[in-house]
Coordinates of C-alpha atoms in Angstrom, one line a residue:
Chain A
X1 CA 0.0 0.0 0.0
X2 CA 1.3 3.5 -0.7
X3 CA 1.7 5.8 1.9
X4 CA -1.2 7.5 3.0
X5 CA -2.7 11.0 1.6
X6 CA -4.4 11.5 4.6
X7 CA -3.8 10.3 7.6
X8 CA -5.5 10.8 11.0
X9 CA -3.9 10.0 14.2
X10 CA -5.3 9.7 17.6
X11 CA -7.8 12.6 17.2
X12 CA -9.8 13.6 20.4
X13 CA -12.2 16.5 20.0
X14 CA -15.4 18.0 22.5
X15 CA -17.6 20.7 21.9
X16 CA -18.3 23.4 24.5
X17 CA -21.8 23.3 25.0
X18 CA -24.0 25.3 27.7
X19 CA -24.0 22.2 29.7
X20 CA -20.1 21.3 29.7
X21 CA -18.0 19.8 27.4
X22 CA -19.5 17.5 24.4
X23 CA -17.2 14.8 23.7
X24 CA -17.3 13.8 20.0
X25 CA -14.4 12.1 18.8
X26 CA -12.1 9.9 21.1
X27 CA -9.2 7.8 19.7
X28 CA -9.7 8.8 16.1
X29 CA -7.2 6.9 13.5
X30 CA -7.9 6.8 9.7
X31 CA -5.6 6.6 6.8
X32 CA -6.5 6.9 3.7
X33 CA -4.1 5.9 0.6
X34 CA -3.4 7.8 -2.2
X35 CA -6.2 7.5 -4.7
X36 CA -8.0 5.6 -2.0
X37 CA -11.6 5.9 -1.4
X38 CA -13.1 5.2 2.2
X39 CA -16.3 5.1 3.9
X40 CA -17.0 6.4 7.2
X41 CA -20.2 4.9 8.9
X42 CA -21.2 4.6 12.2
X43 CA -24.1 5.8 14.4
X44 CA -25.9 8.7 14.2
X45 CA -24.6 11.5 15.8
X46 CA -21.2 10.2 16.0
X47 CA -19.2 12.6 14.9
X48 CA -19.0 12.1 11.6
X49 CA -19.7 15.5 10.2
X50 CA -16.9 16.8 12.6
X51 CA -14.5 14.3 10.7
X52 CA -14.9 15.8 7.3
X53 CA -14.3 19.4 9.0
X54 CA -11.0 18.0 10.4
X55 CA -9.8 17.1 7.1
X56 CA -10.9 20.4 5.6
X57 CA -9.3 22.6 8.6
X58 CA -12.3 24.1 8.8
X59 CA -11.7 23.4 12.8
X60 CA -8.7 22.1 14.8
X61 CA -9.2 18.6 17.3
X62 CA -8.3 19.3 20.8
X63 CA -6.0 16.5 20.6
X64 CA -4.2 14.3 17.6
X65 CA -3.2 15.5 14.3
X66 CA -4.2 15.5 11.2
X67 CA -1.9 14.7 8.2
X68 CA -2.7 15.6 4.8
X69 CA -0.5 15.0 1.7
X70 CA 2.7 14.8 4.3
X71 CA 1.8 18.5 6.0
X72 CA -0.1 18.8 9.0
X73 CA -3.5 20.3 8.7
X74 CA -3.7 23.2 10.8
X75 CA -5.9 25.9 8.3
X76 CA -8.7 25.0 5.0
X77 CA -6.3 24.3 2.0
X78 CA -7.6 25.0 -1.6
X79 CA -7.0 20.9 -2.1
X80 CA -9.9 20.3 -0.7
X81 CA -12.9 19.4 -2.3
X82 CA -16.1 19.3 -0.4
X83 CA -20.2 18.5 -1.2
X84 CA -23.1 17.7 1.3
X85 CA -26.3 16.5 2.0
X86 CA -27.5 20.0 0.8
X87 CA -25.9 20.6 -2.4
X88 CA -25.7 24.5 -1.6
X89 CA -25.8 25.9 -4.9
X90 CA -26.1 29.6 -5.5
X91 CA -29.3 30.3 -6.7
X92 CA -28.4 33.3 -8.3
X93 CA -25.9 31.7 -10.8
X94 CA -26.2 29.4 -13.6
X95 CA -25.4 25.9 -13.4
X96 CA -22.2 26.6 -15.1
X97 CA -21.1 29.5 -12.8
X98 CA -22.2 27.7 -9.8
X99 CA -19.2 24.5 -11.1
X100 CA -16.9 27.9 -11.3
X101 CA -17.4 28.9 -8.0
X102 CA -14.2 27.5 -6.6
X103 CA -11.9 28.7 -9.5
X104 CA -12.7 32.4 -9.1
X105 CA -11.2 31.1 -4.9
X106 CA -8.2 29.3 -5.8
X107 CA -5.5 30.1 -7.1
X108 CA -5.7 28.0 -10.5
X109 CA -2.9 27.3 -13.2
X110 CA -6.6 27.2 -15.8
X111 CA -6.9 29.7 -17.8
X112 CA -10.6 31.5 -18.0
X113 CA -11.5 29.7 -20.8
X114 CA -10.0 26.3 -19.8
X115 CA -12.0 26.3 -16.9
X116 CA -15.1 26.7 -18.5
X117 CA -13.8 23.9 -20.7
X118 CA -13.4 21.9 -17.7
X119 CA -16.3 22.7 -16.5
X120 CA -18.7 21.5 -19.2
X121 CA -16.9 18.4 -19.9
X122 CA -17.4 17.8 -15.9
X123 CA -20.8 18.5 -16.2
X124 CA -21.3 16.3 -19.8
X125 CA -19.7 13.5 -17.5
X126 CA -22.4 13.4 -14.8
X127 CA -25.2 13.5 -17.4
X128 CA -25.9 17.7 -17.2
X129 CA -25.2 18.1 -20.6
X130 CA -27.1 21.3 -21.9
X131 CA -28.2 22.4 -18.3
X132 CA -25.1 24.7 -18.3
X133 CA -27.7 28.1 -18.3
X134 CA -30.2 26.9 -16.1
X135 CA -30.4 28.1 -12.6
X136 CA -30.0 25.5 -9.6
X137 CA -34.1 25.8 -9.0
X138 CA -34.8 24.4 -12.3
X139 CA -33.1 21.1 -11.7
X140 CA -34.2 18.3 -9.5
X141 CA -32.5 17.4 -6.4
X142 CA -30.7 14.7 -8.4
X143 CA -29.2 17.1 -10.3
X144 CA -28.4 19.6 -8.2
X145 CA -26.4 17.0 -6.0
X146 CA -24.4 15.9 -9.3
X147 CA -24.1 19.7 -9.7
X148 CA -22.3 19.6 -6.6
X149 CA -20.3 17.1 -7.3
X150 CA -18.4 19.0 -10.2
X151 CA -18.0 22.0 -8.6
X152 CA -16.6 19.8 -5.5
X153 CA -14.1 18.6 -8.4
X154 CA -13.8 21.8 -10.8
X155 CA -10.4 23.1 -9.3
X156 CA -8.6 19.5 -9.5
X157 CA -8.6 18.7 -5.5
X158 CA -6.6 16.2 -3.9
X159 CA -8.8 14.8 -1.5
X160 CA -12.3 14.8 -2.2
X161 CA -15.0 15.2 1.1
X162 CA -18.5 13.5 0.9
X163 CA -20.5 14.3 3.6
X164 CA -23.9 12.0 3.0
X165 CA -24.2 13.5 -0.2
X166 CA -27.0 11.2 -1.5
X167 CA -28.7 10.9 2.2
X168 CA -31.9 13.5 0.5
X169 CA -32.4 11.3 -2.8
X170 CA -34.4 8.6 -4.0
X171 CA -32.9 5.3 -4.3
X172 CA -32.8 4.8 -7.6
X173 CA -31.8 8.4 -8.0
X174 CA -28.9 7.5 -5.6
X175 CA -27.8 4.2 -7.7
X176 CA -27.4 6.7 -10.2
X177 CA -25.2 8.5 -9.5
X178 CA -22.8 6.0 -7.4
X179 CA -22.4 4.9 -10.7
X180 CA -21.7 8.7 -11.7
X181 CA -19.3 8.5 -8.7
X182 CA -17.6 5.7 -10.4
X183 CA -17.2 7.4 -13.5
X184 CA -16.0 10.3 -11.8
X185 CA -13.4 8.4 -10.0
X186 CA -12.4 6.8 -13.3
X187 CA -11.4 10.1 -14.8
X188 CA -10.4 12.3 -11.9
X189 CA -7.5 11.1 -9.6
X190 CA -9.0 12.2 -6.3
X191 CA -8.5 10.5 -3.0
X192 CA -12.0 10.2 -1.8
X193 CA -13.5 9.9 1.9
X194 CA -17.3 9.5 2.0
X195 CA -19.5 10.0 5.3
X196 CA -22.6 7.9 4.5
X197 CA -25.1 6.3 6.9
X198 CA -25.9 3.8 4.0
X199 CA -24.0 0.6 4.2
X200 CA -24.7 -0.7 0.7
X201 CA -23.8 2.6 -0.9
X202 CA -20.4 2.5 1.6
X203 CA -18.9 -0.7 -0.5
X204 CA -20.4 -0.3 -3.2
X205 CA -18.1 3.2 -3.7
X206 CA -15.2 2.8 -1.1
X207 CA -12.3 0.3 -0.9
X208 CA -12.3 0.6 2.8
X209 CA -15.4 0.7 5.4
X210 CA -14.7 2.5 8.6
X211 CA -16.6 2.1 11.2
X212 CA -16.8 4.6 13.7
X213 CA -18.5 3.4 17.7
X214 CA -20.8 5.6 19.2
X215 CA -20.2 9.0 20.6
X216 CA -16.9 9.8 21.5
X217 CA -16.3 8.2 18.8
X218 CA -13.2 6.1 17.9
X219 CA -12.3 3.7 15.5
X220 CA -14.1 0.8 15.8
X221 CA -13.9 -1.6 12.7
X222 CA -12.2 -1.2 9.5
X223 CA -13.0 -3.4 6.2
X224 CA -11.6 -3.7 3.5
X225 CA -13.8 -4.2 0.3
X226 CA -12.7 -6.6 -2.4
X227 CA -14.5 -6.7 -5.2
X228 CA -13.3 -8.4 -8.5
X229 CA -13.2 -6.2 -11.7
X230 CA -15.3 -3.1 -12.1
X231 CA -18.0 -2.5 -9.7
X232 CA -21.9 -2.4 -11.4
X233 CA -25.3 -2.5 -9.3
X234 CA -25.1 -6.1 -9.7
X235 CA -22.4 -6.7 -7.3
X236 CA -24.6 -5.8 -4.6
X237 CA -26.6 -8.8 -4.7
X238 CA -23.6 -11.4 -4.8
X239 CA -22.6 -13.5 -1.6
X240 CA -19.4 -11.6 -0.6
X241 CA -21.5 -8.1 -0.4
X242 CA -23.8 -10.1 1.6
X243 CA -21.4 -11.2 4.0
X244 CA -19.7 -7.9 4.4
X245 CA -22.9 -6.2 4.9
X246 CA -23.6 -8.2 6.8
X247 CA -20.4 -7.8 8.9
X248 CA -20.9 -4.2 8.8
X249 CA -24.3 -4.2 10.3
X250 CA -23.3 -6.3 12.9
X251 CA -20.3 -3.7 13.6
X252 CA -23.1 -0.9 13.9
X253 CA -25.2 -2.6 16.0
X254 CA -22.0 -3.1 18.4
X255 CA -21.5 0.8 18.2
X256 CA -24.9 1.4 18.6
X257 CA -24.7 -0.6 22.0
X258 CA -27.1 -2.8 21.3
X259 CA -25.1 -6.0 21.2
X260 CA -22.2 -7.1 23.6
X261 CA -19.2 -8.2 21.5
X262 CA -16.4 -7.9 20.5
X263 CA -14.1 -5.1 22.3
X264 CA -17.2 -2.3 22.1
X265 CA -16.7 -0.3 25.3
Chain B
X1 CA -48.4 41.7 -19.8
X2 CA -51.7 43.5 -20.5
X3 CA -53.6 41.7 -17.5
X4 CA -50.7 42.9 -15.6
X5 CA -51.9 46.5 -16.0
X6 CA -55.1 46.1 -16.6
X7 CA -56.4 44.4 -13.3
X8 CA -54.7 47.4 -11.2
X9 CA -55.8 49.9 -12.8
X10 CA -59.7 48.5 -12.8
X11 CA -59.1 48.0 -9.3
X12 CA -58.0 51.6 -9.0
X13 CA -61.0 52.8 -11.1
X14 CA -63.5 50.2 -9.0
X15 CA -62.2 52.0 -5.7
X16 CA -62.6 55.5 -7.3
X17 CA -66.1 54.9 -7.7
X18 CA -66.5 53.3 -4.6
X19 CA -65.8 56.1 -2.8
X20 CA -67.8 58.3 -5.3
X21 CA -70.9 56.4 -4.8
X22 CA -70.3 56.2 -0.9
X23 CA -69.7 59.8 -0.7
X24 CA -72.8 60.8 -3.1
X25 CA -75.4 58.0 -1.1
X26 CA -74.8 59.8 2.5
X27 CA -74.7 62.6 1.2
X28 CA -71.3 64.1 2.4
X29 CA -70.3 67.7 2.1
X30 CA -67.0 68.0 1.2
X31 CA -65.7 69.1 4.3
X32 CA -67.0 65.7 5.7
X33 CA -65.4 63.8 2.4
X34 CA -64.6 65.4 -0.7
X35 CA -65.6 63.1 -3.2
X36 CA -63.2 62.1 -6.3
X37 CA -65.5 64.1 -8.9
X38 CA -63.8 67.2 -6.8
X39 CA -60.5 66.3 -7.4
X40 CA -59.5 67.6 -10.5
X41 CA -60.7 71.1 -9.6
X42 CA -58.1 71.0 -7.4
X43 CA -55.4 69.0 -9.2
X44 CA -56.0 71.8 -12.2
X45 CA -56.0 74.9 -9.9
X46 CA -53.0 74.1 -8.0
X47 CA -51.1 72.1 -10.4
X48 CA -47.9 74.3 -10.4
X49 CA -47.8 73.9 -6.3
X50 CA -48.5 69.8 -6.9
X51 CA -45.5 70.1 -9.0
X52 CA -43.1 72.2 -7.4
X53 CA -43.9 70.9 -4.0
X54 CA -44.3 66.9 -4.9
X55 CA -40.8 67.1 -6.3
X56 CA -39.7 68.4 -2.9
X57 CA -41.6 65.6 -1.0
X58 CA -39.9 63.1 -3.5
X59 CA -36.5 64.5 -3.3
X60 CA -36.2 64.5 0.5
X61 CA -38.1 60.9 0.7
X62 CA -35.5 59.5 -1.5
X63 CA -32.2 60.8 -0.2
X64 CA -34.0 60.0 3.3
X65 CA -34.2 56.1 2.0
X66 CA -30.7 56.1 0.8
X67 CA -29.1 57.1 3.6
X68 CA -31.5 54.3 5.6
X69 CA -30.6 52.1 3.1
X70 CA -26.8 53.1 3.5
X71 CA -27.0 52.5 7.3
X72 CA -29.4 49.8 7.5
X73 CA -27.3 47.5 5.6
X74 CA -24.1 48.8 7.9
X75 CA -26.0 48.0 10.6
X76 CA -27.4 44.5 9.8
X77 CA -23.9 43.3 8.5
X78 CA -22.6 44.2 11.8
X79 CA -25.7 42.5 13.8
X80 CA -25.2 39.6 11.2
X81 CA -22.0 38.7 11.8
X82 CA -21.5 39.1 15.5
X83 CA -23.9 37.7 18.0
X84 CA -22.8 40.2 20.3
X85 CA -23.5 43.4 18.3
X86 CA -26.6 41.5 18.0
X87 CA -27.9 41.0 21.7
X88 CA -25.9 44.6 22.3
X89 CA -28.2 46.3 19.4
X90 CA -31.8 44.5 19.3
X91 CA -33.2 46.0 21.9
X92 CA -31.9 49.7 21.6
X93 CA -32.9 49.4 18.1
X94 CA -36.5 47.9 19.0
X95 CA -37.0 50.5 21.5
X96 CA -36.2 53.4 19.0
X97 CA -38.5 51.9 16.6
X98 CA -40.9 51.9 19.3
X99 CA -40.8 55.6 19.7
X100 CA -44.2 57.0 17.3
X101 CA -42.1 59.2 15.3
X102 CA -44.8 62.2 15.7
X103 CA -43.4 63.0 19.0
X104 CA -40.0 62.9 17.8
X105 CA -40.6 65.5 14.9
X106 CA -41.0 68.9 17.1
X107 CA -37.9 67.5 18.9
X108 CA -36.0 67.4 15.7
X109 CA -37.5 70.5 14.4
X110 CA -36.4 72.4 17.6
X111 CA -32.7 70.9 17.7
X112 CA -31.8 71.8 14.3
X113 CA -34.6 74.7 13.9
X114 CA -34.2 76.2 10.2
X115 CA -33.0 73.3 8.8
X116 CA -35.5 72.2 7.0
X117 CA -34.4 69.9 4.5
X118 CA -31.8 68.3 6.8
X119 CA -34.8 67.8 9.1
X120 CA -37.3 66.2 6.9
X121 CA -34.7 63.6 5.4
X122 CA -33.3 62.7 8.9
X123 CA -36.9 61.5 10.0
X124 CA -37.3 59.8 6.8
X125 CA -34.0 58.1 6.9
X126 CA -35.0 57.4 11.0
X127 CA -38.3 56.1 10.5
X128 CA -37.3 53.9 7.8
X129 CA -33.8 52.5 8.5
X130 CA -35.2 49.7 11.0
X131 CA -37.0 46.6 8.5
X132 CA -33.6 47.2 6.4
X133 CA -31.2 46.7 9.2
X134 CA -33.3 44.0 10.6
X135 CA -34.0 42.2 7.6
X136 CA -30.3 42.2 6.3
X137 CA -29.0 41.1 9.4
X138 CA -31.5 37.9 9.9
X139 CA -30.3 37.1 6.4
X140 CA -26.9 37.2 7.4
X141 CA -27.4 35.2 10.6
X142 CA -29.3 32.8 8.8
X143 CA -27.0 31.8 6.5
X144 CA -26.9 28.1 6.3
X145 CA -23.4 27.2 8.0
X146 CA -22.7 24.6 4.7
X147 CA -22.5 27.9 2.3
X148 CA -19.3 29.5 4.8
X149 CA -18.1 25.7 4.7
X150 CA -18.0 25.8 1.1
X151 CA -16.0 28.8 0.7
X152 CA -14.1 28.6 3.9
X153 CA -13.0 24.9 2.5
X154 CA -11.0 26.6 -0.4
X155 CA -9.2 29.3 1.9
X156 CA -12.0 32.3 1.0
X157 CA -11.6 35.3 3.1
X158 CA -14.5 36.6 4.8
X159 CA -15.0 39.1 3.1
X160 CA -15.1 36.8 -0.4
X161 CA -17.8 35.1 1.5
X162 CA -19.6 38.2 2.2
X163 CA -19.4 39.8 -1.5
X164 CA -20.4 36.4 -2.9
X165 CA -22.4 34.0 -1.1
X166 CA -23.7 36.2 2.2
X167 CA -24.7 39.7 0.3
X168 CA -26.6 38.5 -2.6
X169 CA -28.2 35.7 -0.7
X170 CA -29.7 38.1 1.4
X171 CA -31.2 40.0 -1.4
X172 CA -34.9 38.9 -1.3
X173 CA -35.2 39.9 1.8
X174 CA -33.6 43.2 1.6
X175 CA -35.4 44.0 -1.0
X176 CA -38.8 43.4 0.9
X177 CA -38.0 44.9 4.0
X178 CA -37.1 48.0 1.1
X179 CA -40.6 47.9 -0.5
X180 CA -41.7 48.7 3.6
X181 CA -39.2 51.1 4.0
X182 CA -40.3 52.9 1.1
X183 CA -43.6 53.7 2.0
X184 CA -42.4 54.3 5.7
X185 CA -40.1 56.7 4.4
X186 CA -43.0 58.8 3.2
X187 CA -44.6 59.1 6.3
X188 CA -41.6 60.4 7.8
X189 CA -41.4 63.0 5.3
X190 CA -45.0 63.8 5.7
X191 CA -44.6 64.1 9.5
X192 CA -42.1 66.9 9.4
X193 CA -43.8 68.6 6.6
X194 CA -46.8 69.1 8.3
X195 CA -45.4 69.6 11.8
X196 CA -43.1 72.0 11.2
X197 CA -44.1 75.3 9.7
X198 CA -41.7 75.9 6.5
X199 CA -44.2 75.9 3.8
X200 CA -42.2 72.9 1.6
X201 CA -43.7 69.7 0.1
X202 CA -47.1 68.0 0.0
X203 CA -47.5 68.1 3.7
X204 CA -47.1 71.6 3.6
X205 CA -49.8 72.2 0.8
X206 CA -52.1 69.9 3.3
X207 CA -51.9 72.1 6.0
X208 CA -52.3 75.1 3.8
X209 CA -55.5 73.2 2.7
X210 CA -56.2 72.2 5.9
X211 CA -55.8 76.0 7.4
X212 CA -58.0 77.8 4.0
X213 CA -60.7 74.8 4.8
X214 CA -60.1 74.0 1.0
X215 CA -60.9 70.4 1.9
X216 CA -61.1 68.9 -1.5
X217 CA -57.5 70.0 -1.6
X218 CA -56.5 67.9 1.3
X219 CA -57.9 65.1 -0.7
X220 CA -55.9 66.1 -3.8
X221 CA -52.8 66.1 -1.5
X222 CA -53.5 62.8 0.0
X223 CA -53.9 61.1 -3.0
X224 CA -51.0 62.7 -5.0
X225 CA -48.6 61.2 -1.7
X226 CA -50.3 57.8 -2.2
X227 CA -50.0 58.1 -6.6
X228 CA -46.0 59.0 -5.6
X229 CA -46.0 56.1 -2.4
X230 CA -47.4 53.5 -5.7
X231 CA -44.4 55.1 -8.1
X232 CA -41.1 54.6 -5.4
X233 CA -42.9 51.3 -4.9
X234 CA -42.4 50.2 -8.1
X235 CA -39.3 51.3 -8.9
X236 CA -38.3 48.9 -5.8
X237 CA -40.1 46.0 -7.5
X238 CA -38.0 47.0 -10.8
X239 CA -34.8 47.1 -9.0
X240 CA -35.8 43.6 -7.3
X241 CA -36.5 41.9 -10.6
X242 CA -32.9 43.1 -12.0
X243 CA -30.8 42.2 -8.7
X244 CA -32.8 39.5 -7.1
X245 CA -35.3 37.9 -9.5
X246 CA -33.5 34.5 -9.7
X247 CA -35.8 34.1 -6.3
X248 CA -39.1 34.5 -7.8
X249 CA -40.3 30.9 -7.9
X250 CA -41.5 30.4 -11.7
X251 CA -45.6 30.2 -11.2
X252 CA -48.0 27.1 -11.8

């Protein structure tokens, strides 16, 4: 395995709240290879959301470090890609300014009218083909998610942030566009970590499961997924995804609390 | 586009003869009611004074709504941004707003006496000021936290985020917190030029109407403020299709 892109050690965070100290996170370690992708599940409320704003210095852990790319994170870096649950689009702009967004940020190497290049052929990729001009409340939510998605990607980012991105859609709306994700991944050489509470959508996109226990969260289970050849639909109703599912719901229940096993606290 | 002018101005005419018919079934004298039938007397024998002195009502209500506008917006951006400016300002601003503004005209007339322009725009700028500072700054605060994230993620300075996620976001709703302002504005104007004695703007021709007992001329006054009230009204709809119409929903 090559060394790791990110790499999160020993991370302890708590929020001040009125009534004392929340703790969140508590003996946080991920890594995350280079052109990795891995999924962070665990129970709700667990601190996954505080995870992705680790990675995007958007705040600093009490304790730990966080490694990206061989520099510590300390402050947001413009190699950072990010979409949510809420695809956030500027309702004011076009479709095709809203995927600019993070160019006009970032200091970029693209030329105006590369960018616009990059842009459309982005947006041709995830099916938005000749919605350039149309403004975010003309599009379904769908859309406006894989919207998202290329502006997430517009300015070439290293490490690309999911957090529950497809948690709003429809489910066959949201085998859609894993399959856009796969394209995606295909083309662009981003290192990928996706907060998801869905376990089939977790391998059917990542190469590694995390499973995160129940707040403070640490670290709880990690699996790696091994699929054979390119991943379709399909996959998901073979034995092995069965059996790591499986696996992976038991892991939940654990850091839910509902079942004693294993080493859950 | 045609319906779009047509149904106002029915409803317009419908109203007038309303009014006409109410006046005419009791019976009214004028100086109960004028009815609309004496209006153009009046428009027609004071027209020069409608002129001269309706520009001076629309000049002072303007510059008085800029200035709101001007301040407003400096003082919701700072309310917006920092939760304690917010808890600091709410309540003196409340209890300003709270103030009628009639009581505070003779005050203002007295401290700067003579200056009657300055006086008339600083009540319209003080009656007006509050829905824009209020509004802008509960558009700020409200600002869902994933839009900073989005920006703050690539390294944006706050003030990126303000110029271009946090200002025009909060368009809509400055814009209809204006369309209030606007008409308060008027008042404000009105107020002062009725109170204070300096013979300038509509106000001033309704007290002279008011003083000769020419009551159809109080009437024509009236309805000349509320004829400009509709015009700066629309000129704020105009502006809020250009800046902010990307948040009108399409209809059906």
């Amino acid at each position: 395995m090559s060394e790791a892109l990110i790499d999160i050690r020993g991370v302890r965070h708590a929020y001040r709240t009125a009534s004392g100290p929340l703790p969140v996170l508590d003996g946080l370690d991920v890594s995350v290879p280079e052109g990795g992708f891995v999924a962070v599940v665990g129970p709700s409320g667990c601190g996954k959301s505080t995870l992705t704003r680790l990675i995007a210095g958007l705040m600093k852990p009490d304790e730990g470090e966080v490694w990206l790319h061989g520099s510590r994170v300390t402050s947001p870096r413009s190699t950072v890609g990010m979409a949510f649950q809420n695809p956030v689009l500027l309702e004011w702009r076009s479709i095709l300014k809203n995927v600019l967004l993070p160019l006009e940020i970032v200091p970029t190497k693209l030329s105006k009218a590369d960018g616009e290049a990059r842009a459309r052929h982005l947006l041709k990729l995830v099916g938005l083909e000749g919605f350039e001009d149309k403004r975010p409340s003309e599009l379904s939510g769908g859309m406006r998610q894989r919207a998202s998605l290329c502006r997430a990607l517009i300015h070439q980012p290293e490490v690309l942030i999911l957090d529950e991105p497809f948690g709003a859609l429809d489910a066959f709306t949201r085998e859609d566009l894993w399959q856009i994700m796969h394209a995606l991944k295909a083309e662009e050489p981003f290192t990928g970590v996706l907060i998801t509470h869905d376990l089939r959508e977790s391998i059917f996109l990542a190469d590694r499961v995390v499973v995160l226990s129940g707040r403070p969260a640490r670290t709880q289970y990690v699996l790696d997924v091994n699929f054979k050849g390119p991943r379709d639909i399909d996959h998901l109703y073979t034995p092995e995804a069965a059996e790591m599912l499986n696996t992976l719901r038991h892991q939940i229940e654990i850091a839910q609390g509902r079942t004693e096993a294993g080493h859950a606290a | 586009m045609l319906r779009k002018i047509a149904v106002p101005v029915v409803a317009c005419i419908v109203f007038l003869a309303f009014w006409e018919f109410l006046v005419w079934a009791n019976g009214w004298p004028n100086y109960v009611m004028a009815s609309p039938s004496d209006l153009p007397a009046a428009y027609t024998k004071f027209w020069n004074l409608f002129l001269v002195m309706g520009w001076q009502t629309l000049w002072r209500t303007v510059l008085g709504l800029l200035i709101a506008i001007v301040f407003g917006v400096f003082l919701g951006m700072i309310m917006g941004f920092s939760r304690t400016m917010r808890d600091a300002l709410y309540p003196l601003l409340v209890g300003f707003n709270a103030i009628p503004k009639a009581t505070v005209v003779p005050i203002v007339a007295l401290m700067f006496v003579g200056a009657h322009d300055f006086n008339t725009v600083l009540i319209a700028f003080m009656i007006s000021f509050f829905p824009i500072a209020v509004s802008v700054s509960i558009g700020l605060s409200t600002l869902e936290p994933e839009y900073r994230d989005i920006l703050r993620s690539l390294g944006a300075s706050q003030a990126t985020i303000f110029w271009k996620i946090a200002l025009p976001k909060t368009l809509p709703e400055f814009f209809g917190a204006l369309k209030v302002a606007v008409t308060l504005a008027f008042i404000g104007t009105n107020l002062m030029e009725i109170v204070s004695p300096h013979g300038r703007g509509l106000g001033a021709l309704f007290d002279s109407g008011k003083t000769n007992s020419d009551y159809p001329l109080m009437f024509a006054v009236l309805i000349a403020l509320a004829f400009l009230g509709i015009v700066l009204y629309y000129v704020v709809v105009a502006l809020e299709k250009i800046f902010a119409g990307w948040a009108e929903r399409p209809q059906g």
